[in-house]
């Protein structure tokens, strides 16, 4: 999670919401790392998770990431939750809950839906306070007076 937090902090100097993600292999080595880049790339799909999954697939030469862990600082949205299921990610680790758009328990629970053919293991709340602090810092800069 600390590597994902580093990525999130890199985004603090951009216009993008600071979410960071890393993909780890079975040995725990970082295969890819990314932060949100929607503003930078003018791409609505350039969430940290999607960018990291694309990089990991390219590095491994396969869209199947079934021997990997996705670590992300914020609970994935429906798009990202669907993508990690489609990529066959084995484990999802995330930090802060996202009560407004979270799809791993907050609003929906896409990754544990029994109707799907792949359900990753989920570990939630890892360094949640640290992950939330990066977001609060960003929104305080964007909106003076924001209390988060």
mmCIF file of C-alpha atoms in Angstrom:
data_model
loop_
_atom_site.group_PDB
_atom_site.id
_atom_site.type_symbol
_atom_site.label_atom_id
_atom_site.label_comp_id
_atom_site.label_asym_id
_atom_site.label_seq_id
_atom_site.Cartn_x
_atom_site.Cartn_y
_atom_site.Cartn_z
ATOM 1 C CA UNK A 1 0.000 0.000 0.000
ATOM 2 C CA UNK A 2 2.906 2.345 0.621
ATOM 3 C CA UNK A 3 3.871 2.098 -3.080
ATOM 4 C CA UNK A 4 0.278 2.945 -4.062
ATOM 5 C CA UNK A 5 0.356 5.900 -1.656
ATOM 6 C CA UNK A 6 3.536 7.140 -3.350
ATOM 7 C CA UNK A 7 1.682 7.081 -6.657
ATOM 8 C CA UNK A 8 -1.278 8.931 -5.161
ATOM 9 C CA UNK A 9 1.054 11.615 -3.799
ATOM 10 C CA UNK A 10 2.601 12.013 -7.279
ATOM 11 C CA UNK A 11 -0.846 13.033 -8.499
ATOM 12 C CA UNK A 12 -1.126 15.807 -5.890
ATOM 13 C CA UNK A 13 0.733 18.105 -8.271
ATOM 14 C CA UNK A 14 -1.744 17.452 -11.087
ATOM 15 C CA UNK A 15 -5.412 18.241 -11.635
ATOM 16 C CA UNK A 16 -6.333 14.585 -11.110
ATOM 17 C CA UNK A 17 -7.822 13.197 -7.914
ATOM 18 C CA UNK A 18 -4.857 11.536 -6.156
ATOM 19 C CA UNK A 19 -5.547 7.828 -6.339
ATOM 20 C CA UNK A 20 -2.610 5.455 -6.682
ATOM 21 C CA UNK A 21 -2.463 1.806 -7.689
ATOM 22 C CA UNK A 22 0.122 -0.925 -8.044
ATOM 23 C CA UNK A 23 -0.068 -4.466 -9.377
ATOM 24 C CA UNK A 24 2.024 -7.059 -7.570
ATOM 25 C CA UNK A 25 3.087 -10.506 -8.752
ATOM 26 C CA UNK A 26 2.914 -13.653 -6.594
ATOM 27 C CA UNK A 27 6.276 -12.822 -4.996
ATOM 28 C CA UNK A 28 5.041 -9.342 -4.034
ATOM 29 C CA UNK A 29 7.141 -7.513 -6.621
ATOM 30 C CA UNK A 30 5.671 -4.402 -8.221
ATOM 31 C CA UNK A 31 4.777 -5.161 -11.849
ATOM 32 C CA UNK A 32 3.149 -1.808 -12.592
ATOM 33 C CA UNK A 33 2.285 1.434 -10.862
ATOM 34 C CA UNK A 34 -0.011 4.290 -11.792
ATOM 35 C CA UNK A 35 -2.081 7.188 -10.550
ATOM 36 C CA UNK A 36 -5.242 8.776 -11.896
ATOM 37 C CA UNK A 37 -4.569 10.447 -15.248
ATOM 38 C CA UNK A 38 -8.033 11.409 -16.516
ATOM 39 C CA UNK A 39 -7.257 15.111 -16.726
ATOM 40 C CA UNK A 40 -3.729 14.589 -18.019
ATOM 41 C CA UNK A 41 -4.839 12.207 -20.786
ATOM 42 C CA UNK A 42 -8.354 13.598 -21.353
ATOM 43 C CA UNK A 43 -9.501 9.998 -20.917
ATOM 44 C CA UNK A 44 -12.453 9.132 -18.694
ATOM 45 C CA UNK A 45 -11.123 5.578 -18.287
ATOM 46 C CA UNK A 46 -7.667 6.628 -17.045
ATOM 47 C CA UNK A 47 -8.321 5.686 -13.433
ATOM 48 C CA UNK A 48 -5.247 4.497 -11.527
ATOM 49 C CA UNK A 49 -6.509 0.909 -11.500
ATOM 50 C CA UNK A 50 -7.162 0.773 -15.242
ATOM 51 C CA UNK A 51 -3.781 2.299 -16.098
ATOM 52 C CA UNK A 52 -1.984 -0.114 -13.734
ATOM 53 C CA UNK A 53 -3.904 -3.135 -15.084
ATOM 54 C CA UNK A 54 -3.072 -2.159 -18.677
ATOM 55 C CA UNK A 55 0.621 -1.789 -17.814
ATOM 56 C CA UNK A 56 0.683 -5.134 -15.975
ATOM 57 C CA UNK A 57 -1.017 -6.927 -18.871
ATOM 58 C CA UNK A 58 1.465 -5.417 -21.332
ATOM 59 C CA UNK A 59 4.416 -6.367 -19.114
ATOM 60 C CA UNK A 60 3.195 -9.953 -18.795
ATOM 61 C CA UNK A 61 1.986 -10.315 -22.358
ATOM 62 C CA UNK A 62 -1.492 -11.421 -21.304
ATOM 63 C CA UNK A 63 -4.746 -9.842 -20.209
ATOM 64 C CA UNK A 64 -5.076 -12.598 -17.608
ATOM 65 C CA UNK A 65 -3.645 -11.301 -14.347
ATOM 66 C CA UNK A 66 -4.750 -14.318 -12.331
ATOM 67 C CA UNK A 67 -1.544 -14.456 -10.318
ATOM 68 C CA UNK A 68 -1.586 -10.840 -9.235
ATOM 69 C CA UNK A 69 -2.733 -8.466 -6.533
ATOM 70 C CA UNK A 70 -4.116 -5.009 -7.257
ATOM 71 C CA UNK A 71 -3.413 -2.523 -4.469
ATOM 72 C CA UNK A 72 -5.235 0.821 -4.662
ATOM 73 C CA UNK A 73 -5.619 3.721 -2.260
ATOM 74 C CA UNK A 74 -9.371 4.181 -2.819
ATOM 75 C CA UNK A 75 -12.169 1.655 -3.140
ATOM 76 C CA UNK A 76 -12.639 0.930 -6.871
ATOM 77 C CA UNK A 77 -15.630 2.301 -8.788
ATOM 78 C CA UNK A 78 -17.887 0.074 -10.889
ATOM 79 C CA UNK A 79 -15.688 0.430 -13.996
ATOM 80 C CA UNK A 80 -12.513 -0.500 -12.135
ATOM 81 C CA UNK A 81 -14.161 -3.285 -10.143
ATOM 82 C CA UNK A 82 -15.471 -4.765 -13.392
ATOM 83 C CA UNK A 83 -12.063 -4.451 -15.030
ATOM 84 C CA UNK A 84 -10.245 -6.255 -12.241
ATOM 85 C CA UNK A 85 -12.793 -9.066 -12.372
ATOM 86 C CA UNK A 86 -12.373 -9.286 -16.161
ATOM 87 C CA UNK A 87 -8.577 -9.319 -15.728
ATOM 88 C CA UNK A 88 -8.908 -12.238 -13.282
ATOM 89 C CA UNK A 89 -6.986 -10.414 -10.541
ATOM 90 C CA UNK A 90 -6.557 -12.802 -7.606
ATOM 91 C CA UNK A 91 -6.576 -10.297 -4.775
ATOM 92 C CA UNK A 92 -7.723 -6.711 -4.314
ATOM 93 C CA UNK A 93 -6.314 -4.605 -1.495
ATOM 94 C CA UNK A 94 -7.674 -1.095 -0.990
ATOM 95 C CA UNK A 95 -7.328 1.690 1.538
ATOM 96 C CA UNK A 96 -10.104 4.256 1.927
ATOM 97 C CA UNK A 97 -13.772 3.465 1.396
ATOM 98 C CA UNK A 98 -15.576 5.485 -1.282
ATOM 99 C CA UNK A 99 -19.131 6.055 -0.034
ATOM 100 C CA UNK A 100 -20.043 8.055 -3.162
ATOM 101 C CA UNK A 101 -18.841 5.678 -5.899
ATOM 102 C CA UNK A 102 -17.378 2.529 -4.298
ATOM 103 C CA UNK A 103 -18.229 -0.785 -5.920
ATOM 104 C CA UNK A 104 -16.528 -3.130 -3.444
ATOM 105 C CA UNK A 105 -19.015 -2.847 -0.626
ATOM 106 C CA UNK A 106 -19.954 0.826 -0.277
ATOM 107 C CA UNK A 107 -22.630 1.268 -2.965
ATOM 108 C CA UNK A 108 -22.321 -2.051 -4.776
ATOM 109 C CA UNK A 109 -20.218 -5.155 -4.369
ATOM 110 C CA UNK A 110 -19.285 -6.014 -7.918
ATOM 111 C CA UNK A 111 -16.239 -8.143 -7.102
ATOM 112 C CA UNK A 112 -18.080 -10.507 -4.758
ATOM 113 C CA UNK A 113 -21.215 -10.934 -6.870
ATOM 114 C CA UNK A 114 -21.857 -14.690 -6.954
ATOM 115 C CA UNK A 115 -23.236 -14.452 -10.478
ATOM 116 C CA UNK A 116 -19.794 -13.635 -11.855
ATOM 117 C CA UNK A 117 -17.319 -16.309 -12.862
ATOM 118 C CA UNK A 118 -14.380 -14.700 -11.011
ATOM 119 C CA UNK A 119 -14.330 -13.292 -7.506
ATOM 120 C CA UNK A 120 -11.051 -11.976 -6.126
ATOM 121 C CA UNK A 121 -10.164 -12.049 -2.465
ATOM 122 C CA UNK A 122 -10.683 -8.586 -0.929
ATOM 123 C CA UNK A 123 -8.734 -6.905 1.847
ATOM 124 C CA UNK A 124 -10.220 -3.494 2.673
ATOM 125 C CA UNK A 125 -9.161 -0.644 4.922
ATOM 126 C CA UNK A 126 -5.377 -1.039 4.617
ATOM 127 C CA UNK A 127 -3.773 2.241 5.732
ATOM 128 C CA UNK A 128 -7.220 3.787 5.241
ATOM 129 C CA UNK A 129 -6.419 6.896 7.269
ATOM 130 C CA UNK A 130 -3.249 7.616 5.271
ATOM 131 C CA UNK A 131 -5.107 7.038 2.000
ATOM 132 C CA UNK A 132 -7.924 9.338 3.073
ATOM 133 C CA UNK A 133 -5.474 12.030 4.144
ATOM 134 C CA UNK A 134 -4.035 12.309 0.611
ATOM 135 C CA UNK A 135 -7.558 12.835 -0.727
ATOM 136 C CA UNK A 136 -8.403 15.398 1.954
ATOM 137 C CA UNK A 137 -5.210 17.321 1.171
ATOM 138 C CA UNK A 138 -6.115 17.418 -2.520
ATOM 139 C CA UNK A 139 -9.660 18.632 -1.938
ATOM 140 C CA UNK A 140 -8.529 21.225 0.596
ATOM 141 C CA UNK A 141 -6.220 22.651 -2.081
ATOM 142 C CA UNK A 142 -9.025 22.585 -4.660
ATOM 143 C CA UNK A 143 -11.738 23.876 -2.360
ATOM 144 C CA UNK A 144 -10.475 26.067 0.490
ATOM 145 C CA UNK A 145 -12.568 25.401 3.565
ATOM 146 C CA UNK A 146 -13.151 21.738 2.627
ATOM 147 C CA UNK A 147 -13.252 19.602 5.775
ATOM 148 C CA UNK A 148 -13.668 16.197 4.096
#
